[in-house]
Every structure is written in structure tokens, then in C-alpha cells.
Coordinates of N, CA and C in Angstrom, one line a residue:
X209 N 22.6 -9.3 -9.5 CA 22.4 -9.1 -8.0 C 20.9 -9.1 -7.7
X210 N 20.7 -10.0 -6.5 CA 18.8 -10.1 -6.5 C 18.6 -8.6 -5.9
X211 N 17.3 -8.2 -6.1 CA 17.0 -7.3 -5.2 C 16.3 -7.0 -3.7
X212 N 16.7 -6.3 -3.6 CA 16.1 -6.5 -1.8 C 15.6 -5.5 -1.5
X213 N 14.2 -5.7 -1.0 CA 13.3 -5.1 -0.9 C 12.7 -5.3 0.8
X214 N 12.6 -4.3 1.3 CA 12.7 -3.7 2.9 C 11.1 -3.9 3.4
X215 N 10.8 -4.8 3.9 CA 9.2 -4.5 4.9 C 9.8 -4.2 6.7
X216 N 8.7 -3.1 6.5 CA 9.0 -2.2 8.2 C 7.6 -2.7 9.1
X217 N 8.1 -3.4 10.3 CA 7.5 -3.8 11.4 C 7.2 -3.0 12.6
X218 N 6.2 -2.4 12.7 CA 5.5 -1.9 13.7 C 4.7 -2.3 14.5
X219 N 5.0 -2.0 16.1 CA 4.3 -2.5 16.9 C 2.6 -2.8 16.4
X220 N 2.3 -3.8 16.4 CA 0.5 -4.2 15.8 C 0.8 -4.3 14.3
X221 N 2.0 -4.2 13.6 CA 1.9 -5.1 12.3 C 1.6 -6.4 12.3
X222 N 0.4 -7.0 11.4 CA -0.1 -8.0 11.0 C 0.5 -9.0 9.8
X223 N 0.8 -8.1 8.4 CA 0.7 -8.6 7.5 C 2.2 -9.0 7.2
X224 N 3.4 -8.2 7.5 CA 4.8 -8.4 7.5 C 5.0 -9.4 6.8
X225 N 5.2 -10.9 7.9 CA 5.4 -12.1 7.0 C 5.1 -12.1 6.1
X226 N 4.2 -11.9 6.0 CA 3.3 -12.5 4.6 C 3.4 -11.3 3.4
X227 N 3.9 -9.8 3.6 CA 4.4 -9.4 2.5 C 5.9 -10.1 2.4
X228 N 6.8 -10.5 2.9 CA 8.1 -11.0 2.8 C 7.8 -12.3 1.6
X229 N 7.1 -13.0 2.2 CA 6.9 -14.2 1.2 C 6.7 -13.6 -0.1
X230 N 5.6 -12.8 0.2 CA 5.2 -12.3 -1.6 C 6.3 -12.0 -2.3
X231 N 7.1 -11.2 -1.9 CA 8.6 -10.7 -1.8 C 9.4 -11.9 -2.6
X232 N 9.5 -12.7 -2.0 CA 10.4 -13.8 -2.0 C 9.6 -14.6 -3.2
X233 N 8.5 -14.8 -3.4 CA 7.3 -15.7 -4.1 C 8.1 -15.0 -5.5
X234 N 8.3 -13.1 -5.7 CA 8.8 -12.7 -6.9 C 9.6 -12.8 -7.6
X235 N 10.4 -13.2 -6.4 CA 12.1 -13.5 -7.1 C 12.6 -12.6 -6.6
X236 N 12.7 -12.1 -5.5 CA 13.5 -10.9 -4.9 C 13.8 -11.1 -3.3
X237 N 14.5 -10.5 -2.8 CA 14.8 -11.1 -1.2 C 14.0 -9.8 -0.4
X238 N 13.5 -10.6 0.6 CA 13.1 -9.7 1.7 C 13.9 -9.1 2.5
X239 N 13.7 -7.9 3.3 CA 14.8 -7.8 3.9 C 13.7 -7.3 5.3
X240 N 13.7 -7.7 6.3 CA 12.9 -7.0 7.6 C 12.8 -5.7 8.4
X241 N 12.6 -5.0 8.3 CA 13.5 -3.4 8.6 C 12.5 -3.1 10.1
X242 N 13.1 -2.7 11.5 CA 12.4 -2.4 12.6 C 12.2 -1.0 12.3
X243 N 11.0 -0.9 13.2 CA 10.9 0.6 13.5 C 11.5 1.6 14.0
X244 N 12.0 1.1 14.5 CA 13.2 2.3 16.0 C 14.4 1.9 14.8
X245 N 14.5 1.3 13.8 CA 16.1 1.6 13.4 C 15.7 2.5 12.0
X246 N 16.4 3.5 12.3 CA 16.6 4.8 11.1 C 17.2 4.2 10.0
X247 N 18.4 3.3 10.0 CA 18.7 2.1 8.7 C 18.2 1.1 7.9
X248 N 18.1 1.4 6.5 CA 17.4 0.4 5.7 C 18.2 0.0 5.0
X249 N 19.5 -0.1 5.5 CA 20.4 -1.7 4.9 C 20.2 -1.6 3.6
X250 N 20.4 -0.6 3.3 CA 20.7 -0.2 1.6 C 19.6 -1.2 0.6
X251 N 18.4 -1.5 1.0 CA 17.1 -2.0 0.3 C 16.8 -0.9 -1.2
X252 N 16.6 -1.8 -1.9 CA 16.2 -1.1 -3.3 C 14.6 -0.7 -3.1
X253 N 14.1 -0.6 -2.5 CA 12.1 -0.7 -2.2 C 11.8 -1.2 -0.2
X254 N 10.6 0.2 -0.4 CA 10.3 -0.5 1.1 C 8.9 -0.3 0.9
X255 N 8.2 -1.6 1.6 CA 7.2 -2.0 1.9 C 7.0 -1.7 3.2
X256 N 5.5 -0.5 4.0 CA 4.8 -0.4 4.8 C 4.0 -1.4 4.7
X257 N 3.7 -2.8 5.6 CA 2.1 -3.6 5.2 C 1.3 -3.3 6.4
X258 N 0.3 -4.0 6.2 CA -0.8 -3.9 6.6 C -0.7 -4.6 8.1
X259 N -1.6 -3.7 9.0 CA -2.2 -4.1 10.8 C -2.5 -3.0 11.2
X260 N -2.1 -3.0 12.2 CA -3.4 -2.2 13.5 C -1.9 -1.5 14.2
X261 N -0.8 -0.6 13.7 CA 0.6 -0.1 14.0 C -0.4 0.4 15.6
X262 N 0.4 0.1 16.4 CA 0.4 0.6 18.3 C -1.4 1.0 18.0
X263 N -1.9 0.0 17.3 CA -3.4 0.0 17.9 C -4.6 0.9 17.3
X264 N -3.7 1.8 16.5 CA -4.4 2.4 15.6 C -5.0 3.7 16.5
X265 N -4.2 3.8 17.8 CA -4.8 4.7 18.5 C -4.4 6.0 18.1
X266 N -5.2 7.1 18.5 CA -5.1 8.3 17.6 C -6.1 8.4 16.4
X267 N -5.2 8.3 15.0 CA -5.8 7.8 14.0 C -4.6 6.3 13.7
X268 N -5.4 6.3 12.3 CA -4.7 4.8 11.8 C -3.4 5.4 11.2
X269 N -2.5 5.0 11.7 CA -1.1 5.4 11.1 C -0.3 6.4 11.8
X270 N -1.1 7.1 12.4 CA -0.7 8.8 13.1 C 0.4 8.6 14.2
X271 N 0.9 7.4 14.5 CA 1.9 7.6 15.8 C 2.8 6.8 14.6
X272 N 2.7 5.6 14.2 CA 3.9 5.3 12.9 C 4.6 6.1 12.2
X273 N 4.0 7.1 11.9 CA 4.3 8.1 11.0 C 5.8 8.8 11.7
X274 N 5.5 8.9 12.8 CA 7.0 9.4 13.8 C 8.0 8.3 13.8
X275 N 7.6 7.2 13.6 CA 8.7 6.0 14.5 C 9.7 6.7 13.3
X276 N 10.8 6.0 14.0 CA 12.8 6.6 13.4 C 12.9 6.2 12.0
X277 N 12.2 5.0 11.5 CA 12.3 4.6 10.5 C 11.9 5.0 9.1
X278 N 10.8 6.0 9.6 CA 9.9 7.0 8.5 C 10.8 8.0 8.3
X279 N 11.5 8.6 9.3 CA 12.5 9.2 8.8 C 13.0 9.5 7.7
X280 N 13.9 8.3 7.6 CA 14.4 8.1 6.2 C 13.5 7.1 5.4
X281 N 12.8 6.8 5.2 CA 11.8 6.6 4.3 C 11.1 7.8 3.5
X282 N 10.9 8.9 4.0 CA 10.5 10.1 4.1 C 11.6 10.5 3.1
X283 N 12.9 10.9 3.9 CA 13.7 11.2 2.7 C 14.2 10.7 1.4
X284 N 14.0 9.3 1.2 CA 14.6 8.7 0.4 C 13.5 8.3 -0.7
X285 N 12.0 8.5 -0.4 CA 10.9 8.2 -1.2 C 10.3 9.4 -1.8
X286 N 11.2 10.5 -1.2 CA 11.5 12.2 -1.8 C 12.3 12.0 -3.1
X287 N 13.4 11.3 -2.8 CA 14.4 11.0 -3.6 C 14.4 9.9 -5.1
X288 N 13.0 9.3 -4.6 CA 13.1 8.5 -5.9 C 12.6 7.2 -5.6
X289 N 13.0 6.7 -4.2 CA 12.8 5.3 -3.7 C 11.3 4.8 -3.5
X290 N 11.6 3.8 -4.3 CA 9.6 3.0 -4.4 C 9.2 2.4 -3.2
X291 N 8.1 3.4 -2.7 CA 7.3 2.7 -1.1 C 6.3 2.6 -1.7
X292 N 5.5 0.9 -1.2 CA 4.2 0.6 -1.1 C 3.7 0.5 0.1
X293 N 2.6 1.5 0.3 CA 1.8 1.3 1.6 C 0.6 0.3 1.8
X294 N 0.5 -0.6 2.6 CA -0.9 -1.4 1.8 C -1.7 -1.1 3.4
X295 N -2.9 -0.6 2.9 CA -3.6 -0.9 4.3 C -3.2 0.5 5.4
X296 N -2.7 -0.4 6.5 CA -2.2 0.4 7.6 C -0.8 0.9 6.7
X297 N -0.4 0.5 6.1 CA 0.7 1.1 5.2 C 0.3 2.2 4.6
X298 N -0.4 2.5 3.9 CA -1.5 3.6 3.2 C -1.4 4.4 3.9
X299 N -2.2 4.0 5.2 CA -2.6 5.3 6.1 C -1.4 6.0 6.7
X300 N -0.2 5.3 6.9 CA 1.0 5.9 7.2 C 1.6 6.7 6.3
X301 N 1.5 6.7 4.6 CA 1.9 7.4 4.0 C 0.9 8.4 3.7
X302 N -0.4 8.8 4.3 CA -1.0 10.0 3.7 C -0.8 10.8 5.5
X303 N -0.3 10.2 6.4 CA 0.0 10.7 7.9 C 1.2 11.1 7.8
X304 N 2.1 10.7 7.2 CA 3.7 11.3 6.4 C 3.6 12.1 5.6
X305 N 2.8 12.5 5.0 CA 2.1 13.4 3.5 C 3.2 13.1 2.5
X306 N 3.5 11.9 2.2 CA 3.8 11.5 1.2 C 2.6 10.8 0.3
X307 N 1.4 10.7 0.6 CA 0.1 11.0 -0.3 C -0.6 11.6 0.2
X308 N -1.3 12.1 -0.7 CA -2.4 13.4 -0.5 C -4.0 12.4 0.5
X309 N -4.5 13.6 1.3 CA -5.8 13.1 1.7 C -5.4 12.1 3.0
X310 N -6.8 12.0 3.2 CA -6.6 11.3 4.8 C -7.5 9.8 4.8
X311 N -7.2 9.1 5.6 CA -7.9 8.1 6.2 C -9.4 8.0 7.1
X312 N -10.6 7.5 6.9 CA -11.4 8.1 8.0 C -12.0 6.4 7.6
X313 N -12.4 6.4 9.0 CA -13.4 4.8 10.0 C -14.5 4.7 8.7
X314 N -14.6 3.3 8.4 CA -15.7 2.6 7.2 C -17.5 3.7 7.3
X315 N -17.2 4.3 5.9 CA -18.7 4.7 6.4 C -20.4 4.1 6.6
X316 N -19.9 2.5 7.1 CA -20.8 1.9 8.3 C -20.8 1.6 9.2
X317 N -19.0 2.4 9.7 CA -18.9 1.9 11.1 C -18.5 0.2 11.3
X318 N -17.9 -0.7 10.1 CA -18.3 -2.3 10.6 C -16.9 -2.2 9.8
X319 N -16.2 -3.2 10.9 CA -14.9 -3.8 10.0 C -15.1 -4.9 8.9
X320 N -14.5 -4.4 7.7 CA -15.0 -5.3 6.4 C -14.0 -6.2 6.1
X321 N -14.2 -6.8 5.6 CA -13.1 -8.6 5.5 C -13.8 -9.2 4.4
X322 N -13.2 -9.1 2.8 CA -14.2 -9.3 1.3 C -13.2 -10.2 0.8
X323 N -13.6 -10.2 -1.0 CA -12.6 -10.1 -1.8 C -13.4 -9.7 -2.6
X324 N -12.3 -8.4 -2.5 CA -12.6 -7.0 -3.5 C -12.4 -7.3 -5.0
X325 N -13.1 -6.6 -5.8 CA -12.8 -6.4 -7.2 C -12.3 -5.0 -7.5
X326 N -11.8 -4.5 -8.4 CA -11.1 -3.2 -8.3 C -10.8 -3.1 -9.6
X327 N -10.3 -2.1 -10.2 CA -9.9 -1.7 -11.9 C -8.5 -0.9 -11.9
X328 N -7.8 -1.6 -12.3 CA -6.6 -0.8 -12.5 C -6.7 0.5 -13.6
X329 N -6.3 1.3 -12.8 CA -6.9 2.9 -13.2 C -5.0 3.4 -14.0
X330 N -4.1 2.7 -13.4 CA -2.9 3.3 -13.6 C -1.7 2.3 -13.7
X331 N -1.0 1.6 -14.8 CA -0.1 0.6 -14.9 C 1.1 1.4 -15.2
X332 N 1.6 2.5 -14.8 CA 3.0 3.0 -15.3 C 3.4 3.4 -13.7
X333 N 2.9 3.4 -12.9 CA 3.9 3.0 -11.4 C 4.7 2.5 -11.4
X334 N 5.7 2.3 -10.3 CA 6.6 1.6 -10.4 C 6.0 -0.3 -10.1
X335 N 5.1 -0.1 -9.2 CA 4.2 -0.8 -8.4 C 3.3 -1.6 -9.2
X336 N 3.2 -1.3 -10.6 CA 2.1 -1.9 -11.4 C 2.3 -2.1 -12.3
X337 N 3.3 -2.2 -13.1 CA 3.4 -2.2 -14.6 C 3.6 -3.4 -14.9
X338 N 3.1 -4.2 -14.3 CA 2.8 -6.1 -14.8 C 1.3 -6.0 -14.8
X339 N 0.6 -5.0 -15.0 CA -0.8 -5.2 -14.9 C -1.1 -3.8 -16.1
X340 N -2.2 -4.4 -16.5 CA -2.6 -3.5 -17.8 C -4.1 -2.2 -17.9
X341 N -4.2 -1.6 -17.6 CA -4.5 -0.3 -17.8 C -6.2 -1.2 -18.1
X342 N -7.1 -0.4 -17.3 CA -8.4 -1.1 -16.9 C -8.6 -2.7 -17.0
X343 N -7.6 -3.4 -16.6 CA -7.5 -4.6 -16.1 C -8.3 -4.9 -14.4
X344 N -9.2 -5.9 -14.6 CA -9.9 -6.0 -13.7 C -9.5 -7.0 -12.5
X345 N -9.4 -7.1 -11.3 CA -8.5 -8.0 -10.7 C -9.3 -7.6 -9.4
X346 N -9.3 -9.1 -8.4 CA -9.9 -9.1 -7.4 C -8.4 -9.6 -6.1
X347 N -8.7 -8.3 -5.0 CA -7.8 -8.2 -3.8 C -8.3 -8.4 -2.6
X348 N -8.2 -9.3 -2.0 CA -8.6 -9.4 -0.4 C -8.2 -7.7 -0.2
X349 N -9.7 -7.8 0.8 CA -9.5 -6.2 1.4 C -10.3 -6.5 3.2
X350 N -9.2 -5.7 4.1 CA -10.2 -6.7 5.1 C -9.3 -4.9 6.5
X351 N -10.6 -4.2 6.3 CA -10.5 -2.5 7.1 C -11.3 -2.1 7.9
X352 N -10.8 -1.2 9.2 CA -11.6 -0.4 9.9 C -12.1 1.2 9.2
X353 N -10.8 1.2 8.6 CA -10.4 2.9 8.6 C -10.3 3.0 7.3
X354 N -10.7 3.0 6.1 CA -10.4 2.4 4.9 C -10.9 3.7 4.0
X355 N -11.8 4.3 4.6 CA -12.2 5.4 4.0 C -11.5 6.2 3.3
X356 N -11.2 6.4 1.6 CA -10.3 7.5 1.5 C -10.9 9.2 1.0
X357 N -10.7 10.2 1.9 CA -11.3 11.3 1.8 C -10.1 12.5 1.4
X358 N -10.5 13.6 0.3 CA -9.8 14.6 0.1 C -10.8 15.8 -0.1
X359 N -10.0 16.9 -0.3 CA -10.9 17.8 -0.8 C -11.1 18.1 -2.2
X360 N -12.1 18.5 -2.9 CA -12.8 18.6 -3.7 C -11.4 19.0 -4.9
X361 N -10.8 19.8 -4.4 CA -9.6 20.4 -5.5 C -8.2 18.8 -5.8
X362 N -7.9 18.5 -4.3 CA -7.4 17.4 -4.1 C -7.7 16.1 -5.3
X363 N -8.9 15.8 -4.5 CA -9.7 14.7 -5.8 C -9.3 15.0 -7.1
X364 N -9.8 16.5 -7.6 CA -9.5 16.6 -9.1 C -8.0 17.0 -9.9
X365 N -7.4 17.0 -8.8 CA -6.0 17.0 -9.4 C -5.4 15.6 -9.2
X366 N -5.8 14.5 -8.2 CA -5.7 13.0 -8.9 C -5.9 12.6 -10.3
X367 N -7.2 13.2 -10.4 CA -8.2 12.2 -11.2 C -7.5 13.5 -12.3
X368 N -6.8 14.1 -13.1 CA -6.6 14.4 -14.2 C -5.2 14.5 -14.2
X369 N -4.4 14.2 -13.1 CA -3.0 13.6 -13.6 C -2.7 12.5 -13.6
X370 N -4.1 11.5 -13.7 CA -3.5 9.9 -13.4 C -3.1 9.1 -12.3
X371 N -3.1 9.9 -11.2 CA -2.6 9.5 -10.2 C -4.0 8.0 -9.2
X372 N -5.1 8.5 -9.4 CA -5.9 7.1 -8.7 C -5.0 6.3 -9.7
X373 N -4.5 5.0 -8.8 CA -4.0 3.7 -9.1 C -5.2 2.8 -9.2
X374 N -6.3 2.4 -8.3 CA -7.2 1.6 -8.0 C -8.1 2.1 -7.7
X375 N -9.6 1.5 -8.6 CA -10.6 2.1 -8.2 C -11.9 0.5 -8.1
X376 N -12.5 0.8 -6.7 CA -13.4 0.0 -6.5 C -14.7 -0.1 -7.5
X377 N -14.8 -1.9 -7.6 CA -15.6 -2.2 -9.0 C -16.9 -2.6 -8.0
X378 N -17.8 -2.8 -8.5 CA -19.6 -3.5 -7.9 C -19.6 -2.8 -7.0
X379 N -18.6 -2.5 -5.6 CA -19.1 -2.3 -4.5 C -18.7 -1.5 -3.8
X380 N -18.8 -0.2 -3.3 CA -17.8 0.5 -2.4 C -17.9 -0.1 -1.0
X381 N -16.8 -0.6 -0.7 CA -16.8 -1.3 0.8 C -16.5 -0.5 2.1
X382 N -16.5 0.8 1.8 CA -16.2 1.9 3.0 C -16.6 2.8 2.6
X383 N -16.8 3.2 1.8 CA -17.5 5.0 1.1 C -16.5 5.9 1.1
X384 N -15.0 4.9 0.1 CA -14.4 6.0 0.1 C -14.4 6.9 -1.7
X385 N -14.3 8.3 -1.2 CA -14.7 9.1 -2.2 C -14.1 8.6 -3.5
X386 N -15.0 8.2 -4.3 CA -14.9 8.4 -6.1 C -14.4 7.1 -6.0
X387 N -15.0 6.4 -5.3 CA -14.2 5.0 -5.3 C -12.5 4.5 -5.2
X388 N -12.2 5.4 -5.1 CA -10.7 5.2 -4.6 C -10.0 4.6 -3.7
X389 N -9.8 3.1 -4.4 CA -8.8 2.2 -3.7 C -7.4 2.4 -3.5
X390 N -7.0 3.2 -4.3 CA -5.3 3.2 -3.9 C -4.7 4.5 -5.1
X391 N -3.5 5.1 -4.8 CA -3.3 6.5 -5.6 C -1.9 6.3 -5.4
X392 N -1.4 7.2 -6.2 CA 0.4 7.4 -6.2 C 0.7 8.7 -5.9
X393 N 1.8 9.3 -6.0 CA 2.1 10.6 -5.7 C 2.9 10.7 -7.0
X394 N 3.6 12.1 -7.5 CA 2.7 12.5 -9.0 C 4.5 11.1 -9.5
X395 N 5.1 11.4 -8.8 CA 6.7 10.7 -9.3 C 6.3 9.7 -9.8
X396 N 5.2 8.6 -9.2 CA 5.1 7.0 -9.3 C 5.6 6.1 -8.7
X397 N 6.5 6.7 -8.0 CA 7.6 5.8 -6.9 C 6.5 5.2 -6.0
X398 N 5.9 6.2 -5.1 CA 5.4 5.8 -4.2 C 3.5 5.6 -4.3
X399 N 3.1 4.1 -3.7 CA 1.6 3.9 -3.9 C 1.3 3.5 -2.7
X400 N 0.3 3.8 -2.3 CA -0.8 3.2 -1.3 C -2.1 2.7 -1.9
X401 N -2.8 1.6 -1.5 CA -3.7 0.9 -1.2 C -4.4 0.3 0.1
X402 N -5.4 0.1 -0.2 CA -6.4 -0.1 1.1 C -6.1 -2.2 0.8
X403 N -6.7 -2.4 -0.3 CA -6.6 -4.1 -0.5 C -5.0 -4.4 -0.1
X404 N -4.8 -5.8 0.0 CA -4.4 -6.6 0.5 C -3.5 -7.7 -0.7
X405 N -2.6 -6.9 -1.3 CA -1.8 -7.8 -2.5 C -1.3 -9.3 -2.1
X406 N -0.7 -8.9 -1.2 CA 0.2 -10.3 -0.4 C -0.7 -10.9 0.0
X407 N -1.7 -11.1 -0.1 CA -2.8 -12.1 0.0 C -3.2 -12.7 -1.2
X408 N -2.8 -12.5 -2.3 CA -3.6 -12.8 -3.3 C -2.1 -13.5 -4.1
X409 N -1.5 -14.1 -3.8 CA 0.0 -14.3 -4.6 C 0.1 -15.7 -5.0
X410 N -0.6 -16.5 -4.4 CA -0.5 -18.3 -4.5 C -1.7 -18.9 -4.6
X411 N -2.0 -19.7 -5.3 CA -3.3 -20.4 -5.9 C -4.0 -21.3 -4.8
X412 N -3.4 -21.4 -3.6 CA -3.4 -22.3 -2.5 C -3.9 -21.9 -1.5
X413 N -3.8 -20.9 -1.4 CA -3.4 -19.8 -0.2 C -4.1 -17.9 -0.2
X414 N -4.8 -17.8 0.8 CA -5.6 -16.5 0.7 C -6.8 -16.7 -0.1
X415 N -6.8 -15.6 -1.2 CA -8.8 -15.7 -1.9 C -8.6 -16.9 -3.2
X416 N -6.9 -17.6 -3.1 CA -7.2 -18.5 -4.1 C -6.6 -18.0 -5.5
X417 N -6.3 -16.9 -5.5 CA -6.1 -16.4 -6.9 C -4.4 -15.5 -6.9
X418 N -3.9 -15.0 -7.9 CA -2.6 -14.5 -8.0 C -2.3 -13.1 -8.6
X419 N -3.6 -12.4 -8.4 CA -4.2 -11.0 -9.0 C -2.9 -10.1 -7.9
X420 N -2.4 -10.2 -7.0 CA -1.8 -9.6 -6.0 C -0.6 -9.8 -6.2
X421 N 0.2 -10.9 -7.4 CA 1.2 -11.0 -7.7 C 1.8 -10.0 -8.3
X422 N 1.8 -9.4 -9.3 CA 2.4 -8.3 -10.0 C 2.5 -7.0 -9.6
X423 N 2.5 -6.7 -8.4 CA 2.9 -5.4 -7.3 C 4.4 -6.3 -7.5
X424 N 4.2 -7.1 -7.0 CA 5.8 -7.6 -6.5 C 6.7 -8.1 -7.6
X425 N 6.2 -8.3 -8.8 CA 7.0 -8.7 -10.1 C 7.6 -7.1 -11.0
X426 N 6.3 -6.4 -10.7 CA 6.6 -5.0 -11.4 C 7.7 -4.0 -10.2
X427 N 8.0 -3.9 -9.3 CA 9.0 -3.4 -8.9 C 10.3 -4.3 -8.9
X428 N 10.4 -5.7 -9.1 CA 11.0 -6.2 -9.5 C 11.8 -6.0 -10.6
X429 N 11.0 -6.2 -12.0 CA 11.7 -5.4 -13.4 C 12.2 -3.9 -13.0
X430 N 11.7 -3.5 -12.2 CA 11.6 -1.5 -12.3 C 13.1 -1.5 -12.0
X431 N 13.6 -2.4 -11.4 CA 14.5 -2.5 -10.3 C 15.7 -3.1 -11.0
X432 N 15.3 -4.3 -11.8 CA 16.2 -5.0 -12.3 C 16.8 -4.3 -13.8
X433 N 15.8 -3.5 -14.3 CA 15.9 -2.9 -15.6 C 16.7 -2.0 -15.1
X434 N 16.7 -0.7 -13.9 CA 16.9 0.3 -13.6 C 18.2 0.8 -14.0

């Protein structure tokens, strides 16, 4: 049975399609999931991606975090179910507090649009495990709000249970603390990231390269092995 894997559309989602493809690129079906519907059509995995959800007004994520759909996302990513946040996806799961720490505006103020290099800090996610433990890989990353900030005790209970997934290489592109691109919560189920996987899936297409592919291959096995 393929698996099917849920991306949720919020008003000012950008990236949707194009995580579906990636989706689909893995060998797995997409499935579309709205915001106002509390049902996720029995999806083995949901993907939050990346935009500007109703404008980013407030903070980035802060009114998504309510729509019907987080609901049970909420409950069922309690429960075991693998959510990737990428981006505006991210910021909705640390506005859900299903990850620690908050989102704050690039610390130069300038929306950044690269391709990032980054170090895989963590391959036993459910989200990563097609990628190898200080494996170096470059992700379009393209943010207002990208900043990731915690507090001082926060940070060091990441950084000694393993939990930073991604950490920024040559360059911090927002000044977020300790270089922290993306983190899990302690299960592994669920990750967020700032870069941009589903950009990086086809050799044709995006920064050119396929470093972005094995988000979507490694929940795949997690899934198909399970």
C-alpha cells in the first residue's frame, strides 16, 4: 500500500505544490489537506510547508496555529504522527508548542533568498534517516522571520539530547542562535526547519541539486518499514 502523506494549505501558502511533488518525486502519494477541515483522511505523515500563512500578520505562524486543522495535527503528532514544518511550517509548530523556542524577523531586518549549506547534526528522525550524521548538504533557504531564538536552558537541553537536526555551515543567514537550522522534539516524529527541502529534489529544477530529497525518502521507509 503507497503511502500518503498530507500537506496543509493555508491561506498565503506558497510552497504546497511543490512539497506534493517532492512527495510524489519519493514514491509516495500526496494527499492536500485544507485548513478549516479538522480531517486528515487517514495520512500516514503531514507536511506544514512553507509561505507567508494570512500574511504573517501577528507573528509568522501565530493565527495558523488556531486554524481546525492543527487541531488534530496537534493531537496526533502527540501521538506518534511524523510532522515536517519547513519554513512557515516551522514557525507554526514552535506557535503550537510542538517545538521548543520561538521565531523572530532576520537579524538584519532583509528578506534572505540563498542556497544554504547546513550539517546534518541528527539522522535518526523520522525525517532524516537517508542522510548521514555530519553529512554536509546544501538547501535553498529563502526568510523574513527565520530567526531561531530560546532560552539559555532551552538551547542546552537541545544541544545534549540531540535534538538540533540542522545546523548552519559558512554563514548564519538570520542570526539564529547557535546556528540552528532546524530541531525535532525529543520523540523524533516531529521536525522543523527554516531551508527549503522541496526545492532541492530534481537536478533540473530549484538550486539544481537533490540534497532535499531524502526528507521525503526517509519518512517513506519509516513508514513503509513501520
Amino acid at each position: 500500500m503507497t503511502a500518503r502523506i498530507g500537506v496543509v494549505t493555508f491561506p498565503g501558502s506558497l510552497d504546497d505544490r511543490d512539497t506534493q511533488r517532492a512527495i510524489r518525486l519519493a514514491g509516495a502519494e500526496p494527499v492536500a489537506l485544507w485548513h478549516k477541515d479538522k480531517n486528515l483522511h487517514q495520512v500516514d505523515a503531514v507536511v506544514l510547508p512553507g509561505g507567508f500563512s494570512y500574511g504573517d500578520y501577528l507573528r509568522a505562524g501565530a493565527i495558523s496555529r488556531f486554524s481546525p486543522v492543527m487541531e488534530t495535527v496537534i493531537e496526533q503528532a502527540k501521538s506518534g504522527l511524523p510532522v515536517l514544518g519547513i519554513c512557515n511550517g516551522f514557525q507554526v509548530l514552535t506557535e503550537a508548542h510542538l517545538l521548543p523556542g520561538a521565531m523572530l524577523g532576520n537579524n538584519h531586518l532583509h528578506f534572505i533568498c540563498r542556497d544554504q549549506k547546513l550539517r546534518v547534526e541528527n539522522a535518526d528522525t523520522a525525517w532524516t534517516s537517508d542522510y548521514a550524521p555530519g553529512q554536509e548538504i546544501h538547501i535553498p533557504l529563502k526568510n523574513m522571520d527565520g530567526r531561531y531564538v530560546a532560552d539559555e536552558h532551552t538551547l542546552d537541553e537541545l544541544e545534549a539530547e540531540g535534538r538540533v537536526v540542522f545546523r548552519y555551515l559558512d554563514l548564519n543567514p538570520n542570526g539564529s542562535l547557535r546556528d540552528i537550522a532546524g530541531i525535532t522534539n525529543a520523540a523524533g516524529n516531529v521536525v522543523g526547519l527554516m531551508p527549503h527541502p522541496e526545492h532541492a529534489v530534481e537536478p533540473l529544477v530549484g538550486s539544481g541539486r537533490t540534497d532535499g530529497l531524502p526528507f521525503f525518502t526517509s519518512i517513506l521507509k519509516k513508514l513503509v518499514n513501520a
